[in-house]
Structure formats: C-alpha cells, structure tokens
XYZ file of C-alpha atoms in Angstrom:
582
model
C -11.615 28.460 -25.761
C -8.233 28.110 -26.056
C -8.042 24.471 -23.844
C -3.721 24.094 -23.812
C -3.572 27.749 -22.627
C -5.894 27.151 -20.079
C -3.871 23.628 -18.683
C -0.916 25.632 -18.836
C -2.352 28.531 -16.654
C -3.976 26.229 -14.261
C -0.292 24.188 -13.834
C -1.242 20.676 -15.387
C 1.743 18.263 -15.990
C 3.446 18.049 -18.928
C 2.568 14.580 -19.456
C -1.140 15.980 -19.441
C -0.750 19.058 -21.797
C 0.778 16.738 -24.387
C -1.388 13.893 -23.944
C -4.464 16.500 -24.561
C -2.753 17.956 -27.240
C -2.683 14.383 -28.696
C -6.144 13.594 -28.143
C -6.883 17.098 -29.907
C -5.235 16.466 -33.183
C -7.172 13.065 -33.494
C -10.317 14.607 -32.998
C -11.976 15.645 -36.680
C -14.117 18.032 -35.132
C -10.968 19.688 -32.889
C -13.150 20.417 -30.144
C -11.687 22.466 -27.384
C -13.858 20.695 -24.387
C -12.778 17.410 -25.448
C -9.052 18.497 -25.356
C -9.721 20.418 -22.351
C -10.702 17.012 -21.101
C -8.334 14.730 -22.244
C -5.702 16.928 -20.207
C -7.980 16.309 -17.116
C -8.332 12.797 -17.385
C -4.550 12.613 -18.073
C -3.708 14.527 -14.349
C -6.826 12.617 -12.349
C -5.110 9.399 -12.971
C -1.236 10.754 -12.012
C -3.202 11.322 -8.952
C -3.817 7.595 -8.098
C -7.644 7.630 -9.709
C -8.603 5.126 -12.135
C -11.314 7.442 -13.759
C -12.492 10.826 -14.109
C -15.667 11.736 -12.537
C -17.641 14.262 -14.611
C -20.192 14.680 -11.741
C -17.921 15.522 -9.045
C -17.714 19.126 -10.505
C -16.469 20.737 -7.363
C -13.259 18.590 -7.367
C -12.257 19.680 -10.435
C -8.937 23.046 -10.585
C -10.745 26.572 -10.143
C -9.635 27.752 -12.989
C -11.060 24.950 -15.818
C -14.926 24.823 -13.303
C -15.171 28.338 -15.207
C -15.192 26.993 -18.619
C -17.192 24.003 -18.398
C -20.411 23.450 -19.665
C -23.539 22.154 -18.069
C -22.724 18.726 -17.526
C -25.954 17.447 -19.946
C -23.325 19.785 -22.711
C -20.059 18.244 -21.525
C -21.639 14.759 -21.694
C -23.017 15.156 -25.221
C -19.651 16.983 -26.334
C -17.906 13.483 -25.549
C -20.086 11.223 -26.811
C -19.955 13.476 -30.844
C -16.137 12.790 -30.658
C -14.699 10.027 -32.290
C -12.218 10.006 -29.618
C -14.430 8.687 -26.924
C -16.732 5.262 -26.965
C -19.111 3.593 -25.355
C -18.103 0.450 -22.691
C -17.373 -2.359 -24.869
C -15.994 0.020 -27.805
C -12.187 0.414 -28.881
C -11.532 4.262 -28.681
C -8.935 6.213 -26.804
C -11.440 7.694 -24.012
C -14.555 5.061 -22.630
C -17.459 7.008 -21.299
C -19.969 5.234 -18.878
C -23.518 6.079 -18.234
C -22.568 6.991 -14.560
C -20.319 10.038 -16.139
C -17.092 8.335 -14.942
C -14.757 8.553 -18.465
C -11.632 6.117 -18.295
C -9.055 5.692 -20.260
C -9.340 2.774 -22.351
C -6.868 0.451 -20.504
C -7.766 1.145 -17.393
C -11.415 0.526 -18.068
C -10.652 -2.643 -19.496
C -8.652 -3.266 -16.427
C -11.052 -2.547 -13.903
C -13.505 -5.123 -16.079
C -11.416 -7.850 -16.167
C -10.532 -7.598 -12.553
C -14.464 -6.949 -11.575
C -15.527 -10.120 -14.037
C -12.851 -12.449 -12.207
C -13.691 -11.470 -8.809
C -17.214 -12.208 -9.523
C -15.869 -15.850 -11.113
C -14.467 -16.528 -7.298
C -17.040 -15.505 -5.383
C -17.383 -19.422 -4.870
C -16.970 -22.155 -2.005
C -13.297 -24.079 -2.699
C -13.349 -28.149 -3.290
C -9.988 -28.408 -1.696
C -10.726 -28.073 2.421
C -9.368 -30.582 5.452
C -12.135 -32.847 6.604
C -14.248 -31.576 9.219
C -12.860 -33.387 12.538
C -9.078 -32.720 11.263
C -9.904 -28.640 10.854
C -12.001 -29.095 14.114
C -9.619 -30.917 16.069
C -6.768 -28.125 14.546
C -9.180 -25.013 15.336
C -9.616 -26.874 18.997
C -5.528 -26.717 19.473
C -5.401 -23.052 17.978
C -5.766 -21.687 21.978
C -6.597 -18.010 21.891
C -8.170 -15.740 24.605
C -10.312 -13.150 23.748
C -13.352 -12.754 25.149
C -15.422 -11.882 21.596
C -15.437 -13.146 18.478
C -12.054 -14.416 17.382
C -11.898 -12.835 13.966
C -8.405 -14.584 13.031
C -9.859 -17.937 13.419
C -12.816 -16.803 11.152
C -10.146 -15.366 8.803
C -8.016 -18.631 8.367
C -11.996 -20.541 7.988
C -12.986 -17.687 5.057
C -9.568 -18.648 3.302
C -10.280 -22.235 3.532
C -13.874 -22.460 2.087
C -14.167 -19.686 0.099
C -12.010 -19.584 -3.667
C -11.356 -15.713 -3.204
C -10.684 -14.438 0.694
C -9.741 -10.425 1.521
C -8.420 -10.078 4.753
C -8.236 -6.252 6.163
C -7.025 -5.440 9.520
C -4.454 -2.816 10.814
C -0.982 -3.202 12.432
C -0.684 -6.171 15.435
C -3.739 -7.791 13.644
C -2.539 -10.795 13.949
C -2.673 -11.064 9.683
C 1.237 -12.677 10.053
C -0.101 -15.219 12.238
C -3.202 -15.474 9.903
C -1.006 -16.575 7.036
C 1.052 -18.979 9.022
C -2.231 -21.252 9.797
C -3.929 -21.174 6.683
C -0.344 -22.557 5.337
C -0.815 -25.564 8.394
C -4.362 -26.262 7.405
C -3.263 -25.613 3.798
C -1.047 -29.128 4.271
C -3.518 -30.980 6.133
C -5.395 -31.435 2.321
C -4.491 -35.351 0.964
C -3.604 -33.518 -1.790
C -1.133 -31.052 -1.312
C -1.920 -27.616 -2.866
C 0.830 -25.945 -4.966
C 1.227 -22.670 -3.046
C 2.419 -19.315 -3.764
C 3.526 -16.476 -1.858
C 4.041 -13.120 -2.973
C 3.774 -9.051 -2.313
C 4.061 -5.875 -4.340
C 7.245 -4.991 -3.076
C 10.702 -6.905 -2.647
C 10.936 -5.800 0.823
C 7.306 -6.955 1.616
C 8.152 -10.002 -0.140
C 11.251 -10.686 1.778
C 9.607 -9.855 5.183
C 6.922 -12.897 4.586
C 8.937 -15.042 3.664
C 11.223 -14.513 6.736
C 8.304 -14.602 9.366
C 7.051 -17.472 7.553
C 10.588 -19.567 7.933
C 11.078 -18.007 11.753
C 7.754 -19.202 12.979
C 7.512 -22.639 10.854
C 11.057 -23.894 9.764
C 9.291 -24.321 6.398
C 11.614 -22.909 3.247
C 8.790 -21.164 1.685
C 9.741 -18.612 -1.132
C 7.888 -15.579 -1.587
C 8.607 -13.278 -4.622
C 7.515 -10.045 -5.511
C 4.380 -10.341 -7.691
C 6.407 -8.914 -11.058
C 8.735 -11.378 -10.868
C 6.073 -14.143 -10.138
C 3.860 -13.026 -12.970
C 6.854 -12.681 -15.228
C 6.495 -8.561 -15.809
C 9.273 -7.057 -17.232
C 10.002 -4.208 -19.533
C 9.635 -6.696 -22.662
C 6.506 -8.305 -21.098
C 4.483 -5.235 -19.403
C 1.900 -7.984 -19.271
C 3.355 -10.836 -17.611
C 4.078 -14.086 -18.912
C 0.528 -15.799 -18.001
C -2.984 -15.684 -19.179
C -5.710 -17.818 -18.803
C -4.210 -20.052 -22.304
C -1.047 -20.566 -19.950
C -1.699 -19.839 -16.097
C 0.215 -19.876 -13.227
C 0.996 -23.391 -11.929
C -0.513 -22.790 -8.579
C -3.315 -23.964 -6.353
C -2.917 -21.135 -3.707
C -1.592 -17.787 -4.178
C -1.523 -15.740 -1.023
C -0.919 -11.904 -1.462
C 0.425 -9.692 1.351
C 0.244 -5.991 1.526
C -2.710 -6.110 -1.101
C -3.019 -2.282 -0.185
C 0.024 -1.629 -2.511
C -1.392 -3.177 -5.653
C -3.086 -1.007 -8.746
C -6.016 -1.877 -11.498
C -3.503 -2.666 -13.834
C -1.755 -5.470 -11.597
C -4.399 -6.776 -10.190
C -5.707 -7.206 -13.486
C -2.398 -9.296 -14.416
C -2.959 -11.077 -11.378
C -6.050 -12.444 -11.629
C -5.890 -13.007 -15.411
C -2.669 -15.404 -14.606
C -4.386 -17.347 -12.331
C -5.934 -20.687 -12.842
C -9.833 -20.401 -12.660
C -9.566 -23.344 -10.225
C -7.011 -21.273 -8.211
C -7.652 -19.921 -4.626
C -6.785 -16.309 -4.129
C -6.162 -14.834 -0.720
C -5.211 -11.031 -0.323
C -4.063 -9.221 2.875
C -3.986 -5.607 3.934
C -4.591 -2.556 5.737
C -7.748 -0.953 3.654
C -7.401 2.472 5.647
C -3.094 2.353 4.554
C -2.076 4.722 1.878
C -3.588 3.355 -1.788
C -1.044 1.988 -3.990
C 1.573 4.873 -5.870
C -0.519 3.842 -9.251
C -3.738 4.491 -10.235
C -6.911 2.197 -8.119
C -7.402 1.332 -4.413
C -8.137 -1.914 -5.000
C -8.048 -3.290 -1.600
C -10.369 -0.635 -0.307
C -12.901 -0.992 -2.511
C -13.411 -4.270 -1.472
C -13.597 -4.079 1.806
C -16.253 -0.658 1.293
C -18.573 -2.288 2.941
C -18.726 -4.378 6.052
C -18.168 -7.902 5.906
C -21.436 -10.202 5.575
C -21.941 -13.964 6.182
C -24.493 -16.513 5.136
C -26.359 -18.758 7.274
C -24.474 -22.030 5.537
C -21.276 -20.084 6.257
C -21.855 -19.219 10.417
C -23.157 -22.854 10.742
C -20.303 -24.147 9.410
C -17.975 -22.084 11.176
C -19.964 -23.197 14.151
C -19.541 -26.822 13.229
C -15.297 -26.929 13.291
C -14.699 -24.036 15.653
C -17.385 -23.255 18.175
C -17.622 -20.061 16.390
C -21.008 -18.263 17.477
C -20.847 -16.153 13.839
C -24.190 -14.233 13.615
C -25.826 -14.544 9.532
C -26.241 -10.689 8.661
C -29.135 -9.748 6.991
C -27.197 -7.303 4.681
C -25.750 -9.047 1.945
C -21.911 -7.760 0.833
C -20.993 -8.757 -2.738
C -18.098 -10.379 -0.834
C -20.469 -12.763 1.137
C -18.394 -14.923 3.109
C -15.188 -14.239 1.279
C -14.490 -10.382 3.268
C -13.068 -10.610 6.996
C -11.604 -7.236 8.673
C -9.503 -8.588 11.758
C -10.491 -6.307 14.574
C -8.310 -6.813 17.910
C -4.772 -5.089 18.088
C -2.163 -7.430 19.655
C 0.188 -4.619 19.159
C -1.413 -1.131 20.819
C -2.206 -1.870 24.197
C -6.115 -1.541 24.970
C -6.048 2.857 26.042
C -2.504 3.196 24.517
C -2.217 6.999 22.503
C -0.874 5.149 19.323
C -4.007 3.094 19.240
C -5.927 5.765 20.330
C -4.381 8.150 17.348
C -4.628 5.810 14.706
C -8.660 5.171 15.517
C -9.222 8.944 15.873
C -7.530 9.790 12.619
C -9.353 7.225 10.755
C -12.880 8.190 12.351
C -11.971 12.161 11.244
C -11.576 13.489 14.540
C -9.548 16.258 13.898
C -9.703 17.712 17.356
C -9.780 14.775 19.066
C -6.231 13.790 17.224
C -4.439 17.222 18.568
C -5.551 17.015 21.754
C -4.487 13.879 22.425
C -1.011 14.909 20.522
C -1.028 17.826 22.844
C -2.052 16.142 26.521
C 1.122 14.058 26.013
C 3.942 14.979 27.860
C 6.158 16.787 26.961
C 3.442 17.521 23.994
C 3.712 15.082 21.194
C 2.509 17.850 18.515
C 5.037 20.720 17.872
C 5.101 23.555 15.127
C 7.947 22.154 12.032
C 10.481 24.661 12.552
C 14.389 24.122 11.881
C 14.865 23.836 15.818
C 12.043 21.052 16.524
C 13.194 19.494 13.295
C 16.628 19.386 14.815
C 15.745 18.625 18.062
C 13.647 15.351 17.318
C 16.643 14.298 14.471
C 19.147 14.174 17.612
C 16.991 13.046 20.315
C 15.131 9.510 17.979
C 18.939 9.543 16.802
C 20.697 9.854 19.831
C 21.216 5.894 20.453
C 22.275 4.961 16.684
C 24.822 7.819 16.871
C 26.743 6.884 20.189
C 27.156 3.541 19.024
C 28.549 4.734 15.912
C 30.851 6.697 17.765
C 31.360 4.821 20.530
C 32.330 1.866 17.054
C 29.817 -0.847 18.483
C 28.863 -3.957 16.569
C 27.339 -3.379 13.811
C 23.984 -5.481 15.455
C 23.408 -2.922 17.971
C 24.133 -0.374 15.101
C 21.508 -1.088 13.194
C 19.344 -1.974 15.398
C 19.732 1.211 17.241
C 19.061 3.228 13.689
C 15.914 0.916 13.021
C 14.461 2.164 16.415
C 13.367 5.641 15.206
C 12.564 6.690 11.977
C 11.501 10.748 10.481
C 8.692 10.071 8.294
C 7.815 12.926 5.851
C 4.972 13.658 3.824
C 6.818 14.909 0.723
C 10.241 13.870 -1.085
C 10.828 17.622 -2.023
C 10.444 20.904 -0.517
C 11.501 23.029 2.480
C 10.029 19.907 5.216
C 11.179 16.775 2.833
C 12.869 13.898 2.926
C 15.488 15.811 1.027
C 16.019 18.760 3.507
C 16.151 16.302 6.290
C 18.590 14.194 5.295
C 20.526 17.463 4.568
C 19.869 18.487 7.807
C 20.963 15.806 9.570
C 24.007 15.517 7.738
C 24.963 18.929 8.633
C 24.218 18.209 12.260
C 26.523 15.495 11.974
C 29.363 17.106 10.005
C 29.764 19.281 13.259
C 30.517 16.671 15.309
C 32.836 15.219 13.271
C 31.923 12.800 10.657
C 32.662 12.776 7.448
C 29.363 13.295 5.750
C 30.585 15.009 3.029
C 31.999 11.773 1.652
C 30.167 9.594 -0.674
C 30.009 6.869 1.823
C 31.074 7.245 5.424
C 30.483 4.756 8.930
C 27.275 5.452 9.827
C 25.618 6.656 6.683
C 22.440 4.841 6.749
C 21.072 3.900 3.186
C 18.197 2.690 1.615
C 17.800 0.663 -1.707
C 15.573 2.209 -4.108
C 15.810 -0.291 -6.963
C 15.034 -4.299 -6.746
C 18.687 -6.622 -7.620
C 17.628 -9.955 -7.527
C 21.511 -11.065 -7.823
C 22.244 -9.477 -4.504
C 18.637 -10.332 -2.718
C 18.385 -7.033 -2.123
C 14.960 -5.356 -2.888
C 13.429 -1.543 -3.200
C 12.851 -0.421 0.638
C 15.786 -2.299 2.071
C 17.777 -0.251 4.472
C 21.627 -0.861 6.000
C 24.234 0.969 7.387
C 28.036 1.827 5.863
C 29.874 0.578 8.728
C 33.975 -0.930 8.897
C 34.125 -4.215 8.110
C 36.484 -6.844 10.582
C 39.368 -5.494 8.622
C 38.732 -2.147 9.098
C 37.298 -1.469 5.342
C 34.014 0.022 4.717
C 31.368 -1.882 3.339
C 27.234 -1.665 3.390
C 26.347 -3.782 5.998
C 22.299 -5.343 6.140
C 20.657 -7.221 9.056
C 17.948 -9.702 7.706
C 16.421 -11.932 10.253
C 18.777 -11.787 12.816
C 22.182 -12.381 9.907
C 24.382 -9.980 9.384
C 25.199 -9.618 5.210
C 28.287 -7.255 3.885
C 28.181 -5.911 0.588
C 30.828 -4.248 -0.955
C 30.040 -0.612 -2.073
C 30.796 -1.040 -5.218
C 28.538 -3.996 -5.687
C 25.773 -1.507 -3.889
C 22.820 -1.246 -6.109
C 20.581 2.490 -6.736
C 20.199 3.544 -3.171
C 19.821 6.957 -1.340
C 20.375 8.300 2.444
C 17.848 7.592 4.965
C 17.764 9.640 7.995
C 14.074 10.584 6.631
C 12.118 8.666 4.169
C 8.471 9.309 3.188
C 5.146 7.628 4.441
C 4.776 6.121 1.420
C 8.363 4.274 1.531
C 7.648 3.347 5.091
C 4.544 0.824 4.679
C 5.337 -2.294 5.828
C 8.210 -0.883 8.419
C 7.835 -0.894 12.043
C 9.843 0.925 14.387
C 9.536 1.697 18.238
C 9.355 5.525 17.711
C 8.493 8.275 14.841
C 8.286 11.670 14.090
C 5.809 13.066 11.368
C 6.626 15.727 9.859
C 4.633 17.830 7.784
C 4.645 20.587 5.323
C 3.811 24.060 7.167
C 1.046 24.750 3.898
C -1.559 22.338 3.355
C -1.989 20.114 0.315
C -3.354 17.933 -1.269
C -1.377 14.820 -0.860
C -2.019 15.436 3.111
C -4.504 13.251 3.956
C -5.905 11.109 6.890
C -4.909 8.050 5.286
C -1.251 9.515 5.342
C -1.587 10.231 9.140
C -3.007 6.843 9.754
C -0.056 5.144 8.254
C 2.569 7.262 9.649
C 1.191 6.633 13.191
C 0.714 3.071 13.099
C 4.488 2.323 12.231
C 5.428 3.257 15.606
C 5.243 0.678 18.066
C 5.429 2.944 21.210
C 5.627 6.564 21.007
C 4.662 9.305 17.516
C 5.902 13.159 17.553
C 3.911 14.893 14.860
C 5.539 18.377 13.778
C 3.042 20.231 12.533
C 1.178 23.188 12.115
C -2.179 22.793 14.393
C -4.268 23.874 11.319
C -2.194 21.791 8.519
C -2.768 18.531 10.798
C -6.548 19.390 11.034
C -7.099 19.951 7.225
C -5.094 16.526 6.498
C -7.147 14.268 9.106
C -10.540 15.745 7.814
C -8.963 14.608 4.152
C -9.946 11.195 3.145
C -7.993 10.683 -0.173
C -10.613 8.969 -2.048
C -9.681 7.316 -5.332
C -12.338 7.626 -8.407
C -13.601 3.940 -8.976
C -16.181 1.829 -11.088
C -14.990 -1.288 -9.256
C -17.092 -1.419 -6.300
C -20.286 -0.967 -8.101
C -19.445 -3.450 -10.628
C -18.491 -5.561 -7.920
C -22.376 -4.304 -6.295
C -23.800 -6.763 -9.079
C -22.046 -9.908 -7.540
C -23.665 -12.399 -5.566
C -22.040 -14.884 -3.421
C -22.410 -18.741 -4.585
C-alpha cells in the first residue's frame, strides 16, 4: 500500500500529506497504515475535531474505507509503532482505549481542561448574604409565567465556582451578565473581575452594553490579549505558578473558543477563581479544533436538592431536584424564553425547526411565506435580494445622507454565505454587487469609494478596532474620504491610510457573522451540497435576523444541510462523565 498516493488520490491537504509523510519517516518499522493514518488524523482536526475516531468507520473518505483493516488490525498496527503511545506517554500520536487517537497536544489539552473543570465543580465562598440577594432577586421584577431561568442563571453564577450559561439569541444572557456584575458588588469584599470574549468585536460589544445599561467603565478584552498570547508566547503569560489576578472572569460567546484556549484559560486562572462562560451551544463550533461549549451543555441541566432549596430560599424559585445527575450539577443553566422572536414568529419558528432536524418542516415554512422566503440561488435572485436588503443603504448614499443613517441603513440587511470561495461566495457577491453598482454610477472600481462598506479582518489595538468590525468609506465634513465606524451611538473617522487589513462587505460568511444582529438576511447557499453545510450553519444564519430571513437555495441542498448536525470528535464529555458535583 502505497499510503501518500492514496491521500493524494483521495484530495487530502497538503498540510496532511506532509505531516504523514513526517510521521512515516519516524516510524522504524515504515508502516504504510500508520502513515495512512497520520494523514487522517492530520485532515480530521483541519475539520474542527479534536480527535480521530477509529470506530466511526463510515465517516471516514471512500477511497482510504477500502484499504483499512479490521479495526482489531488497525488498532494493533498503532499500538507496534513507536510513533503512537498510550494516555499519559510522550509520543507524537496518543491512542485511547475508546479508539479515539489524538494528537499529542490536543490530548493533553482536552486533559487539562477536563481535570480543571472537574476542580470547579464546587460551591463559591464569595456570595451576598441571604436577605441582601433576596431583597435584590425581590426588586429584579420579571413576568413570565414559568420558571424564570435568568434569575436561576445569575443564582448558578453566584454559588457555584464554574457556571455555563447556554441560551439562543434574545435570551436575555446580556441582561444575565449585567446582574451577576450588581450582585457581584454587593460582596464586602469586592471581587477583582474580568471580562473578556474570543473575538475583539465580541469583546467590544460587552463591554459597550455593559457601560450603556450600567454607567460602569468596565473593560473587556479579547481573551489573547488577557491571557497574554502572542506569537512569542503561544501559551500565554499565566500558569498556575503565576495566575491571573482575578476573582471573576466572565466569558462571552464561549461558543467561539477551542481545546487549546480553553486549556490556556483555565490553566491561567487562580484555583480560587470563579469562571462563568456564555453561549449559544447549537451556534457554529469555534474555526479551531473542539466544541467546547457544546459538550458541556450535552446533556440537560440537573440540580441538587441543597441547590433548588436554596434558590427557593432568596428567590421564590419553585426549582424541581432532578433525579438525573449532570456532571455539571448545579453549575449548567440553558436560558429558555426568547425576548427577541415573538411567541409564533417564522424566525423563531425556523431556528427551532432547524435545530430539531425538521427538514420539511423548515421549507415549508420558508415556502408559505409570502412572497416565498426560499428561492433557487441563481444570478437573478442573487441580484434581486442584493438590491432589494440594499435598497435603503444605497439611496442614502446617493441621496449623500449623514453618515448615521448610512450606516445604519447598511447594518439593516446583511447576505450571509456559506462559503468564502466559489461560484455562491462571499467573493462572487461582493463582485456582484459591485458590478450592480458600477452601472449606476459609482466608482467601484476604485480602491476606496463613498459607500464601500468594509470590514476589518485583523485586530489593531492602537486604533480600537478589532477583527469583525464593519464601517463605511463615506466624505468626511470637508469633503475628503475617510472610513467612517459607528460604535455605540459615536461616530469615529479613520483615515484610510491608517485603515488596518480589511476587505468589502456586501456578503460575509456565517461564520464572520456570530455575534451580529441585523433586522433582515438572506442565506445563500451553494447549489451542490457539502460538507461544511450543516444545521448548525442554518441555525446561526437565521437567528441573526431580527425580523425577516430569505434563504436561496436549492430545495434539496437546504434539506441535506438541516438533517447535518456537524458533530465534532470529542473525549471531553466523557471525561467530564466521571465528575461529580461537590
């Protein structure tokens, strides 16, 4: 068996040929089926996994199921190389009893992060006394009729050392965050807290809805630059010898973080440290390898009998004890009551079918709409839905309105695609679009023009500006054109020279869109299926729009991508599965 040939025929990566060719010439035995699997470890995790899962035969390309062994074979080929160890062993490749084979640093990530979870799953010393939360949680007024999940939420933070919150857009999470920091600084002692997100935008966005609702100047940094990770110190700047100086660190869009970070994370952190993470668990997984967020929240939240009597006790809370047990006991609450989709509303109504799987139930509510919100990705609908969610940002642009009602009128719509490249990308659409435009008259075929919307693709601290931001080129008060940025309600100019890496945004991908809201979208899709199509795709696409979606797809592509649940390859939860709560 000739195993580089048969990567190359089967169109592996480069990155995985070479890395199996590497793993080949250390071998002293040069077996083919360990370099054969090498290269397929290498592509699983450019795919977002964290392992490879020799069980799960019928995953693996067409072309390399015909050359594998029984799996009894393939195991015992692994375990003669001196390439591969045993948990616990320094080699190259780790191989678990389970079958799942891991590189070696992301096996010793997904440890570390499993071993310090575990070390959390404990009730906090620092908590308000009783009457002051009770008398707070009596002025927190809210009406729903059932369970009020964000009270429980802020109470889980507040007792527990580690807290996951999960809930999906108009959650209330925002709101979440803003009264665990008021009960936060009803302590005596007043907690050292930190903020942060994986992402400078997401970052930025706390920390503005933070200082809106509270007048507090809270900072909140992305977590690289609060863990000190940088190209000279991929591992941050803390470790358990010297921690972060914090008391609290609060996480938000915990969806976006990998093994490998949260492994940073939680190895910086004081072991006296509180640690509370927020995030949509059904969102898209982070762009690196692991899904942390949604393997803990697998399973359904449980609570003890000491926890739903105390909850009880400060917040007339009727909190039933489950009889399951989650390894997350007490520290796992999944916020269940959209303030944002109105109760019968389609978006709401999409977003639940796609994440149940119901294919046909998704396109016929697409198609009932009217006109029908589901329509086949040709050019012309392409075209049609460009000028139409455009329509608004492009007469005030012409019509040389403020640049407020500019932007705001380009942050109203958005095309989200599914890929960067490829005949129905984020590349052909913004081509597109500035074709359509050309013909009525602007300049588009300048570098920078008024109204060429842009998005930065590259954190610049110096600037405040942060991967994800988007403004507009637009004439400044003297007439010259500059890149021009609402944030919170401010105007900022920026010279375009001072601009940092940035690209045109008429389309973006899903992907670049979590964390964005906007009052209408248009998905588009590409007219073959694949595999990065998936339901948790849809599901995040839909749920930026506020009010209305237009999905252009293929009938058949949609189907295939809703019935896809992207499941990343995992030890974590069943290392987690040997927790108990304290």
């Amino acid at each position: 068996m000739n195993a580089l040939k048969i990567l190359r025929e089967a169109g592996f990566s480069e990155l995985a040929y070479h890395f199996a060719a590497y793993i080949g010439r250390q071998q002293q035995t040069e077996d083919p089926l360990v370099t054969l699997t090498a290269g397929l470890l290498s592509e699983t995790i450019s795919e977002g996994h964290v392992c490879l899962n020799l069980n799960d035969f019928q995953s693996l390309n067409p072309l390399v199921q015909q050359v594998l062994p029984d799996i009894s074979l393939w195991l015992q080929s692994l375990k003669q190389t001196e390439v591969v160890g045993q948990p616990g062993e320094f080699k190259p490749l780790i191989l678990t009893a389970d079958g799942l084979l891991y590189l070696y640093r992301y096996w010793q990530s997904e440890q570390q992060v499993a071993q310090a979870i575990k070390q959390r799953l404990n009730d906090s010393d620092m908590l308000p006394a009783a009457d002051t939360l009770t008398t707070f949680m009596t002025d927190w007024q809210n009406s729903l009729p059932d369970t009020d999940w964000q009270k429980v939420a802020v109470l889980s933070a507040l007792r527990r050392q580690l807290c996951v919150i999960s809930g999906g857009p108009g959650t209330g999470k925002t709101t979440v965050v803003l009264k665990i920091l008021q009960c936060l600084q009803l302590n005596e002692d007043k907690p050292r807290i930190a903020l942060a997100a994986p992402t400078g935008k997401a970052a930025a966005r706390l920390q503005q809805a933070i200082s809106q609702h509270t007048g507090e100047q809270y900072v909140a940094k992305t977590l690289h630059r609060l863990l000190g990770i940088s190209a000279r110190f991929d591992q941050g700047r803390y470790s358990a010898e010297r921690p972060l100086p914090v008391d609290v660190l609060i996480v938000d869009e915990a969806s976006m973080i990998d093994i490998n970070l949260m492994a940073i994370t939680l190895k910086a952190l004081p072991l006296h440290a509180r640690l509370i993470l927020l995030g949509d668990s059904d969102q898209l997984a982070s762009v690196e390898s692991g899904a942390v967020l949604a393997n803990l929240c697998a399973d359904e939240p449980s609570f003890s009998t000491e926890f739903s009597a105390w909850t009880k006790q400060v917040s007339e809370i009727d909190l039933p004890a489950t009889s399951f047990v989650n390894p997350l006991q007490d520290s796992l609450v999944k916020l269940q009551h959209s303030y944002r989709f109105a109760a019968g509303g389609v978006v709401g109504q999409l977003a639940l079918a796609v994440n149940q799987g119901e294919a046909e139930k998704v396109t016929d509510l697409l198609l009932n709409q009217t006109p029908s919100a589901l329509a086949a990705p040709t050019t012309e609908h392409i075209q049609t839905q460009l000028l139409s969610g455009y329509q608004q940002f492009i007469e005030a642009i012409e019509q040389r309105k403020d640049a407020v009602s500019c932007i705001q009128a380009f942050e109203a719509f958005r095309m989200l695609c599914a890929v960067k490249q490829g005949t129905q990308s984020v590349y052909s659409v913004n081509q597109m679009m500035s074709q359509l435009l050309a013909k009525r008259g602007w300049r588009t075929a300048q570098p920078f023009y008024p109204g060429r919307p842009i998005m930065i693709t590259q954190n610049h601290y110096r600037q405040n500006l942060y991967n994800g931001d988007v403004g507009v080129v637009l004439p400044n008060i003297d007439g010259e054109l500059q890149a021009c940025f609402l944030f919170g309600g401010e105007l900022r100019w920026l010279p375009l020279s001072r601009l940092p890496a940035h690209e045109t945004v008429f389309a973006m991908t899903v992907h670049k869109s979590q964390g964005s809201e906007f009052d209408h979208i248009a998905l588009l899709l590409p007219d073959e299926d694949s595999a990065v199509l998936s339901r948790e795709l849809v599901y995040t696409a839909l749920t930026r729009a506020r009010q209305t979606v237009q999905i252009l797809s293929t009938q058949t592509v949609l189907k295939q991508a809703v019935q896809r649940r992207h499941q990343r390859e995992s030890g974590l939860a069943q290392l987690l599965h040997g927790a108990k709560s304290a």
